[in-house]
PDB file of C-alpha atoms in Angstrom:
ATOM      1  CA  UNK F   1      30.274  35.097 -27.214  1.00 46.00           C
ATOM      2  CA  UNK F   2      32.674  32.049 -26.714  1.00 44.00           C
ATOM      3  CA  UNK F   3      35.104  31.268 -23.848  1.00 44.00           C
ATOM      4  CA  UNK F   4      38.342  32.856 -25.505  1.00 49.00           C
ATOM      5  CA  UNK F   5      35.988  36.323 -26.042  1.00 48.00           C
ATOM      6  CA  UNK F   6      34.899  36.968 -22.760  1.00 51.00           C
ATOM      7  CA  UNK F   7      38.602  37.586 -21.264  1.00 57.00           C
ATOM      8  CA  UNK F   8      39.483  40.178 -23.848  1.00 71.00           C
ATOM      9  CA  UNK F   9      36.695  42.266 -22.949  1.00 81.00           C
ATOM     10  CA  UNK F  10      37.708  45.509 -21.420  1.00 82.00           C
ATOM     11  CA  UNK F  11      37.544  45.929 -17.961  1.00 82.00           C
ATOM     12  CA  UNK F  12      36.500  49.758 -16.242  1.00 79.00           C
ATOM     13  CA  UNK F  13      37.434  51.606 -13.531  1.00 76.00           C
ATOM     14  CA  UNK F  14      35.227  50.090 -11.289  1.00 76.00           C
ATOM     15  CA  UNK F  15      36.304  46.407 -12.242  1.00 80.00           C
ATOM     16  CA  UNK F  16      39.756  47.203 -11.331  1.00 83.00           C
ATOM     17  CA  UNK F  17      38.418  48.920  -7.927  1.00 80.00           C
ATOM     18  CA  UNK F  18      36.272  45.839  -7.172  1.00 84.00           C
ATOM     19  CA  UNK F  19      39.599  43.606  -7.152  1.00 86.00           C
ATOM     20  CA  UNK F  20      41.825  46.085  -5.711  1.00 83.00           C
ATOM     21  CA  UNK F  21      39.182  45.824  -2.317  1.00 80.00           C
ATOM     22  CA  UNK F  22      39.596  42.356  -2.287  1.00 87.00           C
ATOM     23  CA  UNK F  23      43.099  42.581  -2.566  1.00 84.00           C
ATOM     24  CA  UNK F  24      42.812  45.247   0.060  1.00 80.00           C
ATOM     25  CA  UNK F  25      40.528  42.282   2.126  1.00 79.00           C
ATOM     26  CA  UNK F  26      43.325  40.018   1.945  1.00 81.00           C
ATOM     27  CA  UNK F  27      46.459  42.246   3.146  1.00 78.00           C
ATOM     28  CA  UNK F  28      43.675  42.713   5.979  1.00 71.00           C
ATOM     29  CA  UNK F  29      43.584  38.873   6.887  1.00 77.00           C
ATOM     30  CA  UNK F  30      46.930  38.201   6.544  1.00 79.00           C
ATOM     31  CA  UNK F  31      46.351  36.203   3.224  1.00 85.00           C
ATOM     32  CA  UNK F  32      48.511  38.480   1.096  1.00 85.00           C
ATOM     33  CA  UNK F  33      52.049  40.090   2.190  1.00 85.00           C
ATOM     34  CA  UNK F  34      52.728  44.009   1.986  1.00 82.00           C
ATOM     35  CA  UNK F  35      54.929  42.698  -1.274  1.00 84.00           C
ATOM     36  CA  UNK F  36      52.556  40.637  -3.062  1.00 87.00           C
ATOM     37  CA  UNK F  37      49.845  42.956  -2.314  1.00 85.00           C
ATOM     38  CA  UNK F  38      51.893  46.082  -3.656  1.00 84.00           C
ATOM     39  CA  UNK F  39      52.940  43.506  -6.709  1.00 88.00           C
ATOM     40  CA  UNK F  40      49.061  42.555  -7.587  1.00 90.00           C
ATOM     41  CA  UNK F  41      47.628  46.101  -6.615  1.00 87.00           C
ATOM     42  CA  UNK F  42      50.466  47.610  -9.451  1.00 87.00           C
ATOM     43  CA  UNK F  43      49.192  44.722 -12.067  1.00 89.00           C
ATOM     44  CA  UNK F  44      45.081  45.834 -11.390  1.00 88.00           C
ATOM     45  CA  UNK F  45      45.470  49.283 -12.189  1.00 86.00           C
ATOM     46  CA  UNK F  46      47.539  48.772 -15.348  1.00 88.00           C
ATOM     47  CA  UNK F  47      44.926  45.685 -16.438  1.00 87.00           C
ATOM     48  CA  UNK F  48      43.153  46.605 -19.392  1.00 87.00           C
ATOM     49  CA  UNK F  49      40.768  43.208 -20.086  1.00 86.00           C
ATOM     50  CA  UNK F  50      38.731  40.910 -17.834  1.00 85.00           C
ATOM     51  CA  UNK F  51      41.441  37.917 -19.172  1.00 84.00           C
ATOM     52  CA  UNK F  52      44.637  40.196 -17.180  1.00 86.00           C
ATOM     53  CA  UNK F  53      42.448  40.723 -14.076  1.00 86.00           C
ATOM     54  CA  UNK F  54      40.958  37.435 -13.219  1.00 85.00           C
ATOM     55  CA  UNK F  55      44.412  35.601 -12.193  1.00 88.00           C
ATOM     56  CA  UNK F  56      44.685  38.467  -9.833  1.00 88.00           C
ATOM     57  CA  UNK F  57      41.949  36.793  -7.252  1.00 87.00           C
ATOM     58  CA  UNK F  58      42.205  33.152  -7.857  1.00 85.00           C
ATOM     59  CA  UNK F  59      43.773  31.948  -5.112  1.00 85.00           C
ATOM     60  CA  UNK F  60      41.725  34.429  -2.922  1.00 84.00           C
ATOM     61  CA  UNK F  61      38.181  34.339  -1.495  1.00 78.00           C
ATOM     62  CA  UNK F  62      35.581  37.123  -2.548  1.00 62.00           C
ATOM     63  CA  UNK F  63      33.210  36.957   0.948  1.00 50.00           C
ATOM     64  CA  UNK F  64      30.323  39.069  -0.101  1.00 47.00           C
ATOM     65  CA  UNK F  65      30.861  40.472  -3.455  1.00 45.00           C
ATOM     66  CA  UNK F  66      28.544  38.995  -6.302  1.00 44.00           C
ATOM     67  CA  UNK F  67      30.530  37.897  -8.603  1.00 43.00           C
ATOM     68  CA  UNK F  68      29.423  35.735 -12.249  1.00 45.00           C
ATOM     69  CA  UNK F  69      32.379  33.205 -13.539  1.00 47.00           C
ATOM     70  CA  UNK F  70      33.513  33.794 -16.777  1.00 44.00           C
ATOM     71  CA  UNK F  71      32.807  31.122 -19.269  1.00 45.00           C
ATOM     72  CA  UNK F  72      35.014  27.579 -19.019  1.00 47.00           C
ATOM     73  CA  UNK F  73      35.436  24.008 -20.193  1.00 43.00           C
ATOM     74  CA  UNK F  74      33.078  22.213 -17.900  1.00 42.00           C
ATOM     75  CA  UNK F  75      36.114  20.105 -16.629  1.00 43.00           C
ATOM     76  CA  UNK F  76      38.054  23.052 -15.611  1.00 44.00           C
ATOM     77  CA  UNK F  77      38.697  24.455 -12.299  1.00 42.00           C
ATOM     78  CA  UNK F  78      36.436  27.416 -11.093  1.00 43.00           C
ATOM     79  CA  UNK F  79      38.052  30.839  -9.616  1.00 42.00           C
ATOM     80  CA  UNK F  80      36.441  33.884  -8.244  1.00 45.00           C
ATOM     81  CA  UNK F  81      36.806  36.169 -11.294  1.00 50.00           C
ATOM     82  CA  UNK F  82      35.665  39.674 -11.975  1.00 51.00           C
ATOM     83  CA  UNK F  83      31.953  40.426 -12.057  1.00 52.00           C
ATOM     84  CA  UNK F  84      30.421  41.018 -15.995  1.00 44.00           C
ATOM     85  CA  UNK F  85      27.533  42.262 -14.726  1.00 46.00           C
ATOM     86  CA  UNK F  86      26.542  45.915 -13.915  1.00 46.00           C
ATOM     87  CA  UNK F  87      25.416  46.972 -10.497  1.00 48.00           C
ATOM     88  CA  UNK F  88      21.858  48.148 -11.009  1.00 45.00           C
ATOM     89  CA  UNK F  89      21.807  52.254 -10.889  1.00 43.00           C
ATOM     90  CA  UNK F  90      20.010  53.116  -7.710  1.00 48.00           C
ATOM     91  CA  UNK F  91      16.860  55.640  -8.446  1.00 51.00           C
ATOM     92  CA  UNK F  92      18.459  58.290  -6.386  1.00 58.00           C
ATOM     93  CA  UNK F  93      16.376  58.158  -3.014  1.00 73.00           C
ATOM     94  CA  UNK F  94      18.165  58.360   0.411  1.00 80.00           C
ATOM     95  CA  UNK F  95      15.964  55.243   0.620  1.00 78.00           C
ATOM     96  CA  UNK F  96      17.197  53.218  -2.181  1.00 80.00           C
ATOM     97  CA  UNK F  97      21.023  53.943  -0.441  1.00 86.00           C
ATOM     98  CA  UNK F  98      20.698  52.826   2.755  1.00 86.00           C
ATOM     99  CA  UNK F  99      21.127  49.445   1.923  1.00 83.00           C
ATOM    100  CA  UNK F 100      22.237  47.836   5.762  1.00 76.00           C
ATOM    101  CA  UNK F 101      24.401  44.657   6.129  1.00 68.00           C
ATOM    102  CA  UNK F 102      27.825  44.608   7.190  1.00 63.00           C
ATOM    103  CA  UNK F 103      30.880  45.830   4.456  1.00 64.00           C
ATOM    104  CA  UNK F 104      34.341  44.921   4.298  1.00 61.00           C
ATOM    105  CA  UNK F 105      35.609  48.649   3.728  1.00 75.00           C
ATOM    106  CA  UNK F 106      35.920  49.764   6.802  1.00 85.00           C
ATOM    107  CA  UNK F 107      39.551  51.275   6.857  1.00 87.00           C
ATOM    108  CA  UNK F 108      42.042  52.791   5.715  1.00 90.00           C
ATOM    109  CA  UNK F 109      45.409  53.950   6.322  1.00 91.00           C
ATOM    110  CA  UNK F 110      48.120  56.427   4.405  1.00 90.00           C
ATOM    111  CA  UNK F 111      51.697  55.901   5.639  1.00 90.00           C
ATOM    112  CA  UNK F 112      54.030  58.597   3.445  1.00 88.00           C
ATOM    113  CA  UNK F 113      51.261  57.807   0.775  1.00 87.00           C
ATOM    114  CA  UNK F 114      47.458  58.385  -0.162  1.00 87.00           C
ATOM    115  CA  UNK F 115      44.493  56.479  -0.464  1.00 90.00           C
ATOM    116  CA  UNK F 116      40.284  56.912  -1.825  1.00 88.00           C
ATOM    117  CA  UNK F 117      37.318  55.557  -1.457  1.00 88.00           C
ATOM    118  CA  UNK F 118      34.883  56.881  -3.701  1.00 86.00           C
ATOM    119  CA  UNK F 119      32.676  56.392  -6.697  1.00 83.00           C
ATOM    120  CA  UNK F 120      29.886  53.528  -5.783  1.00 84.00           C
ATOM    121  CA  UNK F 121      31.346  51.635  -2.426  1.00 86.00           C
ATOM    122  CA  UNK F 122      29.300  51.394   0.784  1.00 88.00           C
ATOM    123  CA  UNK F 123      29.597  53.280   3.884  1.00 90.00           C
ATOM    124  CA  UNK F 124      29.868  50.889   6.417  1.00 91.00           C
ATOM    125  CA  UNK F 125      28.407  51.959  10.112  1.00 91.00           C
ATOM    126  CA  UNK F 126      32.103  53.081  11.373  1.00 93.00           C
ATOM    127  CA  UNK F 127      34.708  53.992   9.474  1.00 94.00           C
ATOM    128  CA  UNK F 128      38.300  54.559  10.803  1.00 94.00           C
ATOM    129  CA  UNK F 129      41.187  56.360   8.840  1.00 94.00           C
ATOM    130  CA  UNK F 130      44.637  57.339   9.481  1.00 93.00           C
ATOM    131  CA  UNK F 131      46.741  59.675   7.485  1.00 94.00           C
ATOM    132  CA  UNK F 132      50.579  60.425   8.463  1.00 93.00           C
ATOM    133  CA  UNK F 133      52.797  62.266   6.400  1.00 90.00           C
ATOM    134  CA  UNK F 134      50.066  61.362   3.628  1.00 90.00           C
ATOM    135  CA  UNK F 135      46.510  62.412   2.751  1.00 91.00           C
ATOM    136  CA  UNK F 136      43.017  60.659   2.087  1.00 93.00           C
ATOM    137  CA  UNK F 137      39.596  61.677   0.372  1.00 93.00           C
ATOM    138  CA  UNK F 138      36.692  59.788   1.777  1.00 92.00           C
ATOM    139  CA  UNK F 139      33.762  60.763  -1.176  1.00 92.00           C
ATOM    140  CA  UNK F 140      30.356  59.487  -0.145  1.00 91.00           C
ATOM    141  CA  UNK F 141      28.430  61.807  -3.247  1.00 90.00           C
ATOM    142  CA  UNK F 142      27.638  58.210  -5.071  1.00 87.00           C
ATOM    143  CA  UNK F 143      28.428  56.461  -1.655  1.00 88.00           C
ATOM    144  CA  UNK F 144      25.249  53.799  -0.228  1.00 89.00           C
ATOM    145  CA  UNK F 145      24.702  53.332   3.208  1.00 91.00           C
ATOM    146  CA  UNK F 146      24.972  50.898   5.714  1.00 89.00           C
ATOM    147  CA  UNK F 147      22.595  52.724   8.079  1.00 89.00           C
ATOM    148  CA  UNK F 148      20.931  56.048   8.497  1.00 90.00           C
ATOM    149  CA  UNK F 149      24.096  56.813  11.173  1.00 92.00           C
ATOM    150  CA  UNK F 150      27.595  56.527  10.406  1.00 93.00           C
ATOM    151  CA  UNK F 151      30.714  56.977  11.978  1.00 94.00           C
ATOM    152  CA  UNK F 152      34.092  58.593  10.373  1.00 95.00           C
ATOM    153  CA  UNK F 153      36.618  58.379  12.497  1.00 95.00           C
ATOM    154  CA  UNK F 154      39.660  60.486  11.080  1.00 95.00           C
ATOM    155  CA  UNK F 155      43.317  60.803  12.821  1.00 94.00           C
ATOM    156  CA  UNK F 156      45.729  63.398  10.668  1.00 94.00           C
ATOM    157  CA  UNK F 157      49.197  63.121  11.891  1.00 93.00           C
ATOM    158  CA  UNK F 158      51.475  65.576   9.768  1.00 92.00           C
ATOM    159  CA  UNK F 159      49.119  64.564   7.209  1.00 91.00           C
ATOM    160  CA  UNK F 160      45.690  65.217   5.509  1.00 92.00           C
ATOM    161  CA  UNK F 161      42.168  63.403   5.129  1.00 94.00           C
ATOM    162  CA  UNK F 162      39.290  64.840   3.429  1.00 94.00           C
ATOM    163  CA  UNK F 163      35.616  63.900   3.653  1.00 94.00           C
ATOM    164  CA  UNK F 164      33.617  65.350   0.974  1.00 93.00           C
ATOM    165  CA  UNK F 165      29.684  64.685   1.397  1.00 92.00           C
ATOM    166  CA  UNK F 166      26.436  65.524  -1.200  1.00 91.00           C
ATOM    167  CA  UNK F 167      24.024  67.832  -0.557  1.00 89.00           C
ATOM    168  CA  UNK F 168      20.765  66.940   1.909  1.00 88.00           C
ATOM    169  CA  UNK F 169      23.277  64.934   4.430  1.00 91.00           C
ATOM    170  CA  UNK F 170      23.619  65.938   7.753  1.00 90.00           C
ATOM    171  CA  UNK F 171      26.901  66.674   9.335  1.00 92.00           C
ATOM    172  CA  UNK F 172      28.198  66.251  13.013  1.00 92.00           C
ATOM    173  CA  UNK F 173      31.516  66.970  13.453  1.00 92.00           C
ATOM    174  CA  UNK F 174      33.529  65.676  16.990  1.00 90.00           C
ATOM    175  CA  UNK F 175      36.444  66.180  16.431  1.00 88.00           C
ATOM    176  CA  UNK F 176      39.548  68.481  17.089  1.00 90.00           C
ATOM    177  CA  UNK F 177      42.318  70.184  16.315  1.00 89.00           C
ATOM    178  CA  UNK F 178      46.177  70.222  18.104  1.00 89.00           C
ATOM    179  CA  UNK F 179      48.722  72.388  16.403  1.00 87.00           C
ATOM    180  CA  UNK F 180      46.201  71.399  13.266  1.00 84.00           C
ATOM    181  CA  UNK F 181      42.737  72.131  11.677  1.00 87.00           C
ATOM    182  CA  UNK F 182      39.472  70.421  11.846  1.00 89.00           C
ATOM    183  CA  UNK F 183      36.763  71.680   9.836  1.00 86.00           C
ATOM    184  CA  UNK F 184      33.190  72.150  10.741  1.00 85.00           C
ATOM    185  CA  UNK F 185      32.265  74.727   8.423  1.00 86.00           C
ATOM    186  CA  UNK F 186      29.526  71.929   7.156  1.00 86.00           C
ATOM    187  CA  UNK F 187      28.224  71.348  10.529  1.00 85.00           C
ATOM    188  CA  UNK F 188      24.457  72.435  11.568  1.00 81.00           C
ATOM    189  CA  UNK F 189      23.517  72.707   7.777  1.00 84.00           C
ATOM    190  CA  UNK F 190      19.606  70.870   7.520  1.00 84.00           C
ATOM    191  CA  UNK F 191      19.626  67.992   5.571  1.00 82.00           C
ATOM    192  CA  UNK F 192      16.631  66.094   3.742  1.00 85.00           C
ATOM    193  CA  UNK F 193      13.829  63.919   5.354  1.00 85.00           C
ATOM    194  CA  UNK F 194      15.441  60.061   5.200  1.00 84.00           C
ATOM    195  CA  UNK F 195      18.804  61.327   4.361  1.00 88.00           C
ATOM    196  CA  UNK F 196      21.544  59.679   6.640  1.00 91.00           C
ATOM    197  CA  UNK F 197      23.539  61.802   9.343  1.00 92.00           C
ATOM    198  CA  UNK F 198      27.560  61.197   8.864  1.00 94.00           C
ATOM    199  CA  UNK F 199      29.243  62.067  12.425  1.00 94.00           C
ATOM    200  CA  UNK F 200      32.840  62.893  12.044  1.00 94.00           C
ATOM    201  CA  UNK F 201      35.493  62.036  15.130  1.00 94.00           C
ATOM    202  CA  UNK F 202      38.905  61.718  15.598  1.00 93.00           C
ATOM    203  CA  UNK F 203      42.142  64.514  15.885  1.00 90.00           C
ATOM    204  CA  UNK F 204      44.133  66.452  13.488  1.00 93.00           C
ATOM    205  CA  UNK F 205      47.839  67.075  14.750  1.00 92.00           C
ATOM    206  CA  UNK F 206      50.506  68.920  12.734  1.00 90.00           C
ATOM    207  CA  UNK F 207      47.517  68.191   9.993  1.00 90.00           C
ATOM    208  CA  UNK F 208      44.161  68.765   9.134  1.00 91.00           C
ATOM    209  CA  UNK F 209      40.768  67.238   7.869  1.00 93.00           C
ATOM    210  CA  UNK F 210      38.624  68.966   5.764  1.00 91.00           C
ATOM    211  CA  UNK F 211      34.939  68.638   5.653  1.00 92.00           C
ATOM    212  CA  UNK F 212      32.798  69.581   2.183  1.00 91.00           C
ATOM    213  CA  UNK F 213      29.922  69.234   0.127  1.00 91.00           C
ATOM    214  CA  UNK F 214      29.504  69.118  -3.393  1.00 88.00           C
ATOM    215  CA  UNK F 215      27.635  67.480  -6.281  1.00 84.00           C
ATOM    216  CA  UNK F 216      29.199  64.824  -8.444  1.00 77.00           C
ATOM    217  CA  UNK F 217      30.259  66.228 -11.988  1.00 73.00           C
ATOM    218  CA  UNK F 218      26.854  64.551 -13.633  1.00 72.00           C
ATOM    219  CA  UNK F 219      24.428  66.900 -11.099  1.00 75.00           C
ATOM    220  CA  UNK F 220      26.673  70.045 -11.988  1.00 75.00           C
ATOM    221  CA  UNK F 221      26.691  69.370 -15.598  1.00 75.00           C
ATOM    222  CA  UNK F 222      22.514  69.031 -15.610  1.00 78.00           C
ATOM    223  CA  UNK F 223      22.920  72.075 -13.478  1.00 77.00           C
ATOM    224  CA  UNK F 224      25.215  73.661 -16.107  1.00 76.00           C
ATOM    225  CA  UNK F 225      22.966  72.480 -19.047  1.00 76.00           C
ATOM    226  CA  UNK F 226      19.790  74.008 -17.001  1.00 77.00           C
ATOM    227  CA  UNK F 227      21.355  77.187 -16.681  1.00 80.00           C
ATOM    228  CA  UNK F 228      22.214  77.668 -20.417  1.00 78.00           C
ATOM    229  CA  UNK F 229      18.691  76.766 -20.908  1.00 78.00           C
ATOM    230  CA  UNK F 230      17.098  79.475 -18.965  1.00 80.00           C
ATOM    231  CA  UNK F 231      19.644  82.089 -20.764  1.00 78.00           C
ATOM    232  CA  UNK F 232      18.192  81.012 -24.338  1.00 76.00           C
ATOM    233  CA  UNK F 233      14.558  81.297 -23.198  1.00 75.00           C
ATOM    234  CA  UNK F 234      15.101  84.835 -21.681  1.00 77.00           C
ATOM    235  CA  UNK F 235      16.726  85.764 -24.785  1.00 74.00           C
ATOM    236  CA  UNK F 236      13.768  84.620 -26.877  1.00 71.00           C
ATOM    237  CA  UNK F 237      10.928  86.173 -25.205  1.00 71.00           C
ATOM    238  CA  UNK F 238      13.370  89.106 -25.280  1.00 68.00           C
ATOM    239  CA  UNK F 239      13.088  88.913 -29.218  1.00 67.00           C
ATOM    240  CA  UNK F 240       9.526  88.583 -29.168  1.00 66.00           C
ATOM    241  CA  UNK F 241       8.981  92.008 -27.425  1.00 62.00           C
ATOM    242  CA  UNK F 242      10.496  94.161 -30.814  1.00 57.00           C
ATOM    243  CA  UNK F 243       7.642  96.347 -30.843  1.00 53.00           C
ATOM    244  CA  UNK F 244       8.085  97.332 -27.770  1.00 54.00           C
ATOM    245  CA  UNK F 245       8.897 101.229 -27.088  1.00 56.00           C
ATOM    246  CA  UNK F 246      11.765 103.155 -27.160  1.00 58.00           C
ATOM    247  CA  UNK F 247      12.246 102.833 -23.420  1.00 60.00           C
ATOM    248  CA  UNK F 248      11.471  99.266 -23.210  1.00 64.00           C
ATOM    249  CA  UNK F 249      13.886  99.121 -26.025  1.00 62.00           C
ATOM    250  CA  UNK F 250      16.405 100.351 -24.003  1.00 64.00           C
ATOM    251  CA  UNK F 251      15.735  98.902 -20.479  1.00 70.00           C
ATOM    252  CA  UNK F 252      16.177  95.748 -22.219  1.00 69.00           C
ATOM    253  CA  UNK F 253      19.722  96.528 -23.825  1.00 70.00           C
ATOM    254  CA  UNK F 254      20.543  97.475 -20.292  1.00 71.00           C
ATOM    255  CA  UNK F 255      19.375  94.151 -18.734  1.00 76.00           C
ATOM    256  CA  UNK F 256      20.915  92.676 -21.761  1.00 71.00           C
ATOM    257  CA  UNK F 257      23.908  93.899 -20.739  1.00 75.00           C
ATOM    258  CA  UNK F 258      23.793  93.159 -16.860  1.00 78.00           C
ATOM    259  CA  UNK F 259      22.885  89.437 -18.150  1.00 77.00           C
ATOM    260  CA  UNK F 260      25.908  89.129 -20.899  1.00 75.00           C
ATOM    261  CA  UNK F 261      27.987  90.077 -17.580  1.00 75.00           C
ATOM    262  CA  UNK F 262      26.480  87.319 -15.681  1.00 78.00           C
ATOM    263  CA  UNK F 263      26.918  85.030 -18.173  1.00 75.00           C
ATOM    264  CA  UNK F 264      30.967  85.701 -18.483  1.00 77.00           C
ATOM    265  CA  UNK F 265      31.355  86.083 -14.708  1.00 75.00           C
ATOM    266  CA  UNK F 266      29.331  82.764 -14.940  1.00 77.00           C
ATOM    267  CA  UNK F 267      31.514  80.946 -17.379  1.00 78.00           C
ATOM    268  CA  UNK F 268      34.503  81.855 -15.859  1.00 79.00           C
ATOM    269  CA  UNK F 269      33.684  80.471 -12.587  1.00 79.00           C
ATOM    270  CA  UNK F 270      32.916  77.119 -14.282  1.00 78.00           C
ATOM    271  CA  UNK F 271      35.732  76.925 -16.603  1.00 79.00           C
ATOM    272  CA  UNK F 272      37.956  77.685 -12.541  1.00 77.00           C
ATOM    273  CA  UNK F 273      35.704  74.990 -11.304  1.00 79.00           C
ATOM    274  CA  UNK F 274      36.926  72.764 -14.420  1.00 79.00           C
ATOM    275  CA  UNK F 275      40.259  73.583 -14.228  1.00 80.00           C
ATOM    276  CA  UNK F 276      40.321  72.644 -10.553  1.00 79.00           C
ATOM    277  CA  UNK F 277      38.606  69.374 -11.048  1.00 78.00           C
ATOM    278  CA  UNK F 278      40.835  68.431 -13.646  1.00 77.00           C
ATOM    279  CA  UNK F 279      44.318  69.497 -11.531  1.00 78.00           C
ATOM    280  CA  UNK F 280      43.126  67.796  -8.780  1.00 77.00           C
ATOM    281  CA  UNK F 281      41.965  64.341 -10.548  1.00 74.00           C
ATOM    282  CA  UNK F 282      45.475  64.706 -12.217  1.00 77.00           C
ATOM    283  CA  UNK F 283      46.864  64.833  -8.703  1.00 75.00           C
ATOM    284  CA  UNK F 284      45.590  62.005  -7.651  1.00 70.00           C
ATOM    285  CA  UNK F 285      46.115  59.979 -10.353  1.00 71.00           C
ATOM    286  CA  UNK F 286      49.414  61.010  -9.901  1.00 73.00           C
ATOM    287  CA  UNK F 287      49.624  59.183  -6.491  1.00 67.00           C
ATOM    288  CA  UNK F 288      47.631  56.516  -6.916  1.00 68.00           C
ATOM    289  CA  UNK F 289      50.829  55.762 -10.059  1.00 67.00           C
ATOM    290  CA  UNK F 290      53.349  56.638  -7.490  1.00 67.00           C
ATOM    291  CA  UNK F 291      52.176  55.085  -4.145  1.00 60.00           C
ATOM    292  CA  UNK F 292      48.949  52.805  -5.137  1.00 55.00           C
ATOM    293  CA  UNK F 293      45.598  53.044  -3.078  1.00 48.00           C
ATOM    294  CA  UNK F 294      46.625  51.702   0.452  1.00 48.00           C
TER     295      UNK F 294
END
């Protein structure tokens, strides 16, 4: 691959989220204005190549993000620049995501606007967000670790924050409620041996944060594809008992019956759960267009 390649390559999701946090580091330090940050932010999420997104971070430094130069003329300058390389999939033990160290993502804020942090980020030890007149979604379902106890510390004013955990994680919540809601519906559930506990703080007033758990979409689609399974092998070994008798003949076109049922009620709560997933990712695409991720 030569040098003039490389930058056309096109970038993903999670290149533009990896330079939108350190653009996010630098409004932090007071490297980057609220206007140049806005400016940049707007150019990441409309990059579509590595070549558009490196000149977004050259004149900023990338403390603790691995990052692999593109290719240049030996007598060029050399910028921080987008990572090519893929993080390595963890193997899916609470053990391989509690990975320690100290992370730069450790707030957030939503001012008449919205923010995210999910897909694969680490949860640092503490995390504090504020939402007024505007809403946030704090996912940890692909999330690492940055210790077996963390800390969400969530303020609501007029607004809305939502913390959505995976199954097996333990929840505390601490917080509470004025003229608002905070949820601890998830509260006292057990959670797996090794898995970390994620303690939830802070006040909701004239708003409301919302705790839940869920899979990501790949767990409920192997869930999805294990359920059609199991309704195919019923219905074979259903065939393979024709010479059954009469009454066994028609106890099964009864239970055949009671399981075509199940199937539709089935399918029609997935193609809700669908429907919702899509409306919402619509919605927040539709923010993140019309505010950016603060």
């Amino acid at each position: 691959m030569t040098d003039d390649q490389v930058p056309e390559l096109r970038a993903s999701d999670a290149d533009r989220e990896r330079v939108a946090e350190i653009l996010r580091d630098a409004l932090a330090e007071g490297r980057l204005d609220m206007e140049e940050f806005e400016e940049r932010l707007e150019a990441t999420y409309r990059a579509r190549t590595y070549g558009e997104l490196t000149p977004l971070t050259r004149d900023l430094p990338v403390p603790g993000v691995p990052v692999a130069p593109l290719p240049r003329a030996s007598s060029g300058p050399s910028y921080p620049s987008v990572s090519l390389l893929k993080d390595q999939a963890p193997d899916g033990s609470w053990a391989s995501r509690v990975v320690g160290g100290e992370h730069a993502s450790s707030w957030a804020v939503a001012v008449m606007s919205g923010f995210q942090r999910r897909g694969r980020w680490t949860m640092p030890k503490r995390f504090n967000c504020l939402a007024f007149w505007g809403g946030g979604e704090i996912d940890l379902r692909e999330a690492n670790f940055a210790d077996h106890e963390v800390q969400i510390n969530c303020v609501a004013i007029m607004g809305g924050l939502n913390v959505i955990v995976p199954p097996g994680v333990t929840v505390v919540v601490r917080g509470v409620g004025i003229m608002g809601g905070f949820d601890s519906r998830e509260e006292g559930v057990p959670g797996d041996p090794g898995a970390p506990r994620v303690t939830v703080t802070g006040f909701a007033f004239w708003g409301g944060v919302g705790i839940e758990r869920k899979v990501t979409k790949a767990e409920r689609q192997r869930l999805k594809e294990e359920r059609r399974q199991e309704k195919l092998d019923r219905r074979a070994a259903a065939r393979e008992l024709s010479g059954s008798s009469r009454a066994d003949a028609h106890r099964r076109m009864v239970e055949g019956r009671r399981e075509l049922l199940r199937d539709r009620h089935e399918e029609r709560r997935e193609r809700h759960e669908e429907r919702r997933e899509r409306h919402r990712e619509r919605r927040e695409e539709r923010d993140r267009r019309r505010f950016g991720d603060r």
